[in-house]
PDB file of C-alpha atoms in Angstrom:
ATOM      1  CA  UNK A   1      21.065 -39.346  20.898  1.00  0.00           C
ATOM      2  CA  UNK A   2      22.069 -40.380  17.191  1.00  0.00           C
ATOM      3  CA  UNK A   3      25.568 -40.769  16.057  1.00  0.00           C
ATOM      4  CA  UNK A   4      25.701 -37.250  13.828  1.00  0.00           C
ATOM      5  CA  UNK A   5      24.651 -35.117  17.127  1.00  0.00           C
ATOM      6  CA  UNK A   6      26.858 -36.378  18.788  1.00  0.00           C
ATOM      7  CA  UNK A   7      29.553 -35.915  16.428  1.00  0.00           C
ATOM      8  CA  UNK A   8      28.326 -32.639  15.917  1.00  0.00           C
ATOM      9  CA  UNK A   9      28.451 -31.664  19.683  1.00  0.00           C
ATOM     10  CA  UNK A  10      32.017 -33.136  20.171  1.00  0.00           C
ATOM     11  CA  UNK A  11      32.897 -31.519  16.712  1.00  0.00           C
ATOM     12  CA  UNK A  12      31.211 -28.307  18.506  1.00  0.00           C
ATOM     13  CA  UNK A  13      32.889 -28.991  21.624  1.00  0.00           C
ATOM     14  CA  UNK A  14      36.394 -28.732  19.969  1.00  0.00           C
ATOM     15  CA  UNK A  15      35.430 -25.291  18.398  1.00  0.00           C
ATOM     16  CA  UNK A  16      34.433 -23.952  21.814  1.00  0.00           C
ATOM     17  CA  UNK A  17      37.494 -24.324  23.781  1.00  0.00           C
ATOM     18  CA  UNK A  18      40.229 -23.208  20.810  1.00  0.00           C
ATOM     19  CA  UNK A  19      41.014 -19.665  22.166  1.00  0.00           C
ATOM     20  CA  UNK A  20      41.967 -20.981  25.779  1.00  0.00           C
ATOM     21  CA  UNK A  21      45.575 -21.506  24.729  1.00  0.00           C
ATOM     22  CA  UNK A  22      48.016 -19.346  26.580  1.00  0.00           C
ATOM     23  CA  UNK A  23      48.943 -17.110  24.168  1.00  0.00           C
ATOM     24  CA  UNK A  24      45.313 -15.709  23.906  1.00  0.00           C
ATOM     25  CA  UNK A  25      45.931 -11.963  24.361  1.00  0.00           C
ATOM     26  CA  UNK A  26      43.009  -9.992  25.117  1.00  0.00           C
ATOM     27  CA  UNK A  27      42.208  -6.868  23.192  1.00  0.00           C
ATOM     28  CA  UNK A  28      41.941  -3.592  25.122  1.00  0.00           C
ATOM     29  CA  UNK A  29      38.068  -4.072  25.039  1.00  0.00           C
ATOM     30  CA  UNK A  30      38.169  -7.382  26.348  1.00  0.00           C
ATOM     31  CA  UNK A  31      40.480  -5.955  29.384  1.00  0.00           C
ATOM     32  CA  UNK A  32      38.525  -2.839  29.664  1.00  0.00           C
ATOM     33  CA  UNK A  33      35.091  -5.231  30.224  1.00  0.00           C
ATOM     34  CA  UNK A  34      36.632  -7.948  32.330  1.00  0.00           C
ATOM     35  CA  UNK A  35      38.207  -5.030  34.647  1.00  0.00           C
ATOM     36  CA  UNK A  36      34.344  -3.259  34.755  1.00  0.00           C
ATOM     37  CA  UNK A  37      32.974  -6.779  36.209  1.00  0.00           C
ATOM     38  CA  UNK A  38      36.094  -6.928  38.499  1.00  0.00           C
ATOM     39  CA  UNK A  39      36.386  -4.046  40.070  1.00  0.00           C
ATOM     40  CA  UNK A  40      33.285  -2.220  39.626  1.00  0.00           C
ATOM     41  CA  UNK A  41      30.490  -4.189  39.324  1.00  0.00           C
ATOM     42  CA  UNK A  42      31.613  -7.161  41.521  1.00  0.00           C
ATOM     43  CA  UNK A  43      32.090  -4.395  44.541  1.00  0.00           C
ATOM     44  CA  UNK A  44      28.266  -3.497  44.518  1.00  0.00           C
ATOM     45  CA  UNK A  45      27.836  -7.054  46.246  1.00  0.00           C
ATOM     46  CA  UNK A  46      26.952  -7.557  50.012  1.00  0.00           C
ATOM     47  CA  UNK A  47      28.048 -10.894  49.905  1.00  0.00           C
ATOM     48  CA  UNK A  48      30.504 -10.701  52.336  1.00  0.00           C
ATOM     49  CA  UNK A  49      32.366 -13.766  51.382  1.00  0.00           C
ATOM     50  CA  UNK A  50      32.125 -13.450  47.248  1.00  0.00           C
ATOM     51  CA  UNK A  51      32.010 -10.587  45.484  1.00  0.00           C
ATOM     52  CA  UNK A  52      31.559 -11.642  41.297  1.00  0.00           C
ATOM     53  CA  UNK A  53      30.116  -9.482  38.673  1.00  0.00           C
ATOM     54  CA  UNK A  54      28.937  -9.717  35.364  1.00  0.00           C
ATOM     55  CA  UNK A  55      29.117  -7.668  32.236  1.00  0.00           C
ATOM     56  CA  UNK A  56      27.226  -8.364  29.416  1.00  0.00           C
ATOM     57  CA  UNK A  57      28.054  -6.838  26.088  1.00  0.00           C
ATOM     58  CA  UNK A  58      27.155  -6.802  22.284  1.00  0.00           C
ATOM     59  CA  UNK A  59      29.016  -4.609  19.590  1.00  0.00           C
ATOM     60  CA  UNK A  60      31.171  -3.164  22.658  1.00  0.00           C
ATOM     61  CA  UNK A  61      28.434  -1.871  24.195  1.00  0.00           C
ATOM     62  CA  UNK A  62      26.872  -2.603  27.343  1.00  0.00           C
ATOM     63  CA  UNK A  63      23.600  -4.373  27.543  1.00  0.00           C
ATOM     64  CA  UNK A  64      23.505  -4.992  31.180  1.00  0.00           C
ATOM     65  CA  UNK A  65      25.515  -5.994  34.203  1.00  0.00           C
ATOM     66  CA  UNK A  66      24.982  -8.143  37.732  1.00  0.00           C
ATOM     67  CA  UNK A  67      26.628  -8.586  40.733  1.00  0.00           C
ATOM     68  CA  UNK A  68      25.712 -11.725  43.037  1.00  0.00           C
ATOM     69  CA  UNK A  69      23.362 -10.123  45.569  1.00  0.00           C
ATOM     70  CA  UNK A  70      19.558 -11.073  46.847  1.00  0.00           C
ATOM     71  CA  UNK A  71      16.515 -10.028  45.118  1.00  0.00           C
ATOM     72  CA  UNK A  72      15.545  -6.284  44.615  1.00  0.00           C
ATOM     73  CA  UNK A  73      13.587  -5.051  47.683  1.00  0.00           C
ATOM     74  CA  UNK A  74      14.986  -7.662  50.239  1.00  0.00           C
ATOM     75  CA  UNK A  75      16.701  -6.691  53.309  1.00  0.00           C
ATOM     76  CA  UNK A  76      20.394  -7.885  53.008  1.00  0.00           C
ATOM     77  CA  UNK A  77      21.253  -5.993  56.547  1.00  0.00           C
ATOM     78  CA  UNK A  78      19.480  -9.376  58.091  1.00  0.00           C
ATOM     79  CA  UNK A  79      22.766 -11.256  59.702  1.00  0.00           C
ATOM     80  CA  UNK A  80      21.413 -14.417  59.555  1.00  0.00           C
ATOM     81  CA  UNK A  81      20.812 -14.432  55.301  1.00  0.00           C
ATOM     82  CA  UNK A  82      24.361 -14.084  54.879  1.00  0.00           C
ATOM     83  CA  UNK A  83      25.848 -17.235  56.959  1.00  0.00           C
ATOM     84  CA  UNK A  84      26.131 -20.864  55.083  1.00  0.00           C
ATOM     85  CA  UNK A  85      24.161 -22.559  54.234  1.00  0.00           C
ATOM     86  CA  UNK A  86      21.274 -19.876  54.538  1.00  0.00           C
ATOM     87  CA  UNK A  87      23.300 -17.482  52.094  1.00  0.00           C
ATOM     88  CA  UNK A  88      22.691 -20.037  49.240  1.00  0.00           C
ATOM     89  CA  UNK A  89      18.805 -19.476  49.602  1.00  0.00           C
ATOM     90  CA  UNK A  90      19.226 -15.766  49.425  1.00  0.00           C
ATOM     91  CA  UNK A  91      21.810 -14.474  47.113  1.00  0.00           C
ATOM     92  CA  UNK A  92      21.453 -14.775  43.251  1.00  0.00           C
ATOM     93  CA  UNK A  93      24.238 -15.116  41.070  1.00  0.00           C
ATOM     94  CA  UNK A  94      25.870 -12.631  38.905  1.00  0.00           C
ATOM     95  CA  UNK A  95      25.574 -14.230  35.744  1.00  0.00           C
ATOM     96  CA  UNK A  96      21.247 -14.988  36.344  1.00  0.00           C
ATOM     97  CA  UNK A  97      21.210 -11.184  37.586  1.00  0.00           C
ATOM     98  CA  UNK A  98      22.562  -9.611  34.359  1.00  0.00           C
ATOM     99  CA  UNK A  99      20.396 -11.651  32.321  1.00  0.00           C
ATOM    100  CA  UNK A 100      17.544 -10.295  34.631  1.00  0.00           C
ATOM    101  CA  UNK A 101      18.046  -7.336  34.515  1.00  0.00           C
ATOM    102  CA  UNK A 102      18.419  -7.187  30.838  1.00  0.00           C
ATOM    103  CA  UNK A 103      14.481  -8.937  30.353  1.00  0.00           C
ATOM    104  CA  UNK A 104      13.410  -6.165  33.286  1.00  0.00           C
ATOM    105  CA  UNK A 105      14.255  -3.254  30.688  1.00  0.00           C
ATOM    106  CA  UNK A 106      13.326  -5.391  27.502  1.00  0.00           C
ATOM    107  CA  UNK A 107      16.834  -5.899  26.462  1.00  0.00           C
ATOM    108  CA  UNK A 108      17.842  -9.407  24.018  1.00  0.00           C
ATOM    109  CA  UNK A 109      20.897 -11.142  25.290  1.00  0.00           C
ATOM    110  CA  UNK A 110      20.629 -12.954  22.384  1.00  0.00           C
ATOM    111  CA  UNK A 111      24.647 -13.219  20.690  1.00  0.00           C
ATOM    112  CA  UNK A 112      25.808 -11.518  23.488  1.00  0.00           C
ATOM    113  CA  UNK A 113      29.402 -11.876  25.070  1.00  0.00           C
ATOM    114  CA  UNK A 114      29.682 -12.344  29.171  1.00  0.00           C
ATOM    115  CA  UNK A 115      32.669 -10.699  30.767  1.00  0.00           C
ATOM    116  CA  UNK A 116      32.814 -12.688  34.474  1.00  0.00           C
ATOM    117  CA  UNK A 117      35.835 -12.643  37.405  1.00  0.00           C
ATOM    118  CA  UNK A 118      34.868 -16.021  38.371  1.00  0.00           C
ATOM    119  CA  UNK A 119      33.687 -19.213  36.006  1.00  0.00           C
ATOM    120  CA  UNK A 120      30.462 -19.625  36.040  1.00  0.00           C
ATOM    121  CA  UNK A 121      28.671 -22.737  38.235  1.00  0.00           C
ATOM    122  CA  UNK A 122      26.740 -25.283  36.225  1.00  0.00           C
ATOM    123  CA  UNK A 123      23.112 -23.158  36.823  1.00  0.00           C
ATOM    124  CA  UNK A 124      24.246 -19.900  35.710  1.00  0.00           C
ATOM    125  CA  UNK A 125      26.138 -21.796  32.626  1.00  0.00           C
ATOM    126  CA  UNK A 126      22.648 -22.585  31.725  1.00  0.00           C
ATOM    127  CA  UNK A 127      21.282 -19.562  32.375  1.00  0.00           C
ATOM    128  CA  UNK A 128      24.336 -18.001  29.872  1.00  0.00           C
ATOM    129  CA  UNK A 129      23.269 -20.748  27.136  1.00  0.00           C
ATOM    130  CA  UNK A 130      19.550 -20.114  27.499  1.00  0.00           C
ATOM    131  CA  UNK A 131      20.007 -16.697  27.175  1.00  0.00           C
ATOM    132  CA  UNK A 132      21.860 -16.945  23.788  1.00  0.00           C
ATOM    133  CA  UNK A 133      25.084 -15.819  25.385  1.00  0.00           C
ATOM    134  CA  UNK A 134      27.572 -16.851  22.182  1.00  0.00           C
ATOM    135  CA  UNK A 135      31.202 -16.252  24.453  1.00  0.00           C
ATOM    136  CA  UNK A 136      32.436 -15.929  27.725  1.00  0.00           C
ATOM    137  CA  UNK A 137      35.403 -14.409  28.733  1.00  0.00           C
ATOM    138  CA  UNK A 138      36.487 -15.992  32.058  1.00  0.00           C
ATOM    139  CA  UNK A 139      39.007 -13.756  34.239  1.00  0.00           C
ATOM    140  CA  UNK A 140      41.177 -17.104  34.798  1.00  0.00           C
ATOM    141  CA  UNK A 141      40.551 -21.038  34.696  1.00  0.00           C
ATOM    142  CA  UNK A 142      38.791 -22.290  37.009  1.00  0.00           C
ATOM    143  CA  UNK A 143      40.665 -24.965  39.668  1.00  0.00           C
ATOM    144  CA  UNK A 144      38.981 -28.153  37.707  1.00  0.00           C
ATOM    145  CA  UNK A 145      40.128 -30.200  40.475  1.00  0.00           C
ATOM    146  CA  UNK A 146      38.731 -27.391  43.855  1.00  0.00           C
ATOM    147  CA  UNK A 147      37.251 -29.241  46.620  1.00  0.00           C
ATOM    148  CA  UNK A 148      34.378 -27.638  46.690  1.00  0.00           C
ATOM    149  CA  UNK A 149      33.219 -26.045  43.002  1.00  0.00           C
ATOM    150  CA  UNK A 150      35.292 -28.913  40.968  1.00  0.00           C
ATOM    151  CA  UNK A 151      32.205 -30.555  39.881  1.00  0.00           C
ATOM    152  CA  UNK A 152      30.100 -27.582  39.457  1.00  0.00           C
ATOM    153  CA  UNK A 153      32.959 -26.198  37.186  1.00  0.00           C
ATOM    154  CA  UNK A 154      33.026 -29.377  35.000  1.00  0.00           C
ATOM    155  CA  UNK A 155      29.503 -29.985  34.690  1.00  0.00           C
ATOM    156  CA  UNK A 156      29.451 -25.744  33.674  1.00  0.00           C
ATOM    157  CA  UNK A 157      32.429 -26.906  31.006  1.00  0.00           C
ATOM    158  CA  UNK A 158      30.137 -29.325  29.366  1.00  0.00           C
ATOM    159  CA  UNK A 159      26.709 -27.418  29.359  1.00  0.00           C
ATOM    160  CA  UNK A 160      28.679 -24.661  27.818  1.00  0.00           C
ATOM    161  CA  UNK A 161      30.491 -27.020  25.391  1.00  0.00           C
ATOM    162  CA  UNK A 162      27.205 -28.604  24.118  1.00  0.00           C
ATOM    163  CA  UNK A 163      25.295 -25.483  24.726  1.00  0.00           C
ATOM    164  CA  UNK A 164      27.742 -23.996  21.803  1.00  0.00           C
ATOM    165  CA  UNK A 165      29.468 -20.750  23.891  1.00  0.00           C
ATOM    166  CA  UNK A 166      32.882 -20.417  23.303  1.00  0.00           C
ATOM    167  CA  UNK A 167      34.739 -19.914  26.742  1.00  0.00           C
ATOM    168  CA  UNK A 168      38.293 -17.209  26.819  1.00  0.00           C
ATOM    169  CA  UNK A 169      40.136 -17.769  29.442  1.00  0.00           C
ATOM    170  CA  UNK A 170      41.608 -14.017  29.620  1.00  0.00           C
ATOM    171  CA  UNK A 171      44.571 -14.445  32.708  1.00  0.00           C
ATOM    172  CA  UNK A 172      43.663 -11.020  33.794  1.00  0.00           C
ATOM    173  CA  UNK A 173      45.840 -10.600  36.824  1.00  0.00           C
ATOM    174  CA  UNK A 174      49.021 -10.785  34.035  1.00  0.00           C
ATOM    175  CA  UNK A 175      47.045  -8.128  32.090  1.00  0.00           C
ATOM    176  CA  UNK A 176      45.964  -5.572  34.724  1.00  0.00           C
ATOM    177  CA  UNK A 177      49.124  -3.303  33.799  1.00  0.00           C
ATOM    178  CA  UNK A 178      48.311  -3.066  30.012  1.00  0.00           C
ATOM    179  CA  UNK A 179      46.809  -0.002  28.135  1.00  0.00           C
ATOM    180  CA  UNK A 180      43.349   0.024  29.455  1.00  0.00           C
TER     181      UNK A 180
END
């Protein structure tokens, strides 16, 4: 990689994570969309251990949404798809549903915003930056440092960082009460 890109993705990089800073206040939109994912769209899961949801949104309108769940037409009432490790191999992501389902009715992602309750993992970051998904708004940090996801969550920081989406952390939990 030559010196200017990567000046230009560290310049980039800097951009990106700005609007973390704790005195980010989210607008009533921004509530009203993170709250949809929450406790709406995240509840349509059978994942009986994680229940995320994703809202994705351009001019404050809804393009699509996604909940992690298994493909359309499979049979989630099978006990044995929903126990480790076997889960992994069945359930998509909430992030690579919503960007499914908008291609399925012929809708662009492209410049939309992505209103998650959980950080994305390093695959669905991808998916976000392939998609041309231009911000995120994350219910809360992510624990950089969690035993499990740690890694995931810093590789998902710097494909996001370099893939040029701009990541709000929104600390929903100290917002719920607000005028939404």
């Amino acid at each position: 990689m030559g010196t200017s890109m990567k000046t230009a993705i560290q310049r980039n990089a800097a951009r990106i994570f700005k609007r973390n800073e704790p005195e980010y206040v989210p607008t009533k939109w921004d509530l009203r969309f993170v709250r949809l994912a929450d406790l709406e769209v995240a509840q349509w899961s059978k994942d009986r251990s994680s229940r995320v949801g994703c809202v994705l949104v351009k001019d404050r309108e809804i393009v699509s949404t996604g909940f992690n769940g298994m493909p359309r037409g499979c049979n989630d009432d099978v006990e044995a798809r929903h126990e480790r490790p076997e889960k992994y191999k069945w359930f998509h992501h909430a992030e690579l549903n919503a960007v499914v389902n908008a291609a399925r009715q012929g809708k662009s992602t492209l410049g939309c915003d992505a209103y998650l309750n959980w950080y994305p993992c390093d695959h669905c970051a991808g998916v976000l930056v392939n998609a041309g998904i231009k911000r995120i708004y994350a219910d809360q940090e992510p624990e950089w440092e969690h035993h499990k996801w740690g890694d995931d969550f810093k590789r998902a920081k710097t494909i996001l960082g370099e893939g040029g989406i701009e990541v709000i952390y929104m600390n929903y939990d100290a917002h719920r009460q607000g005028n939404i």
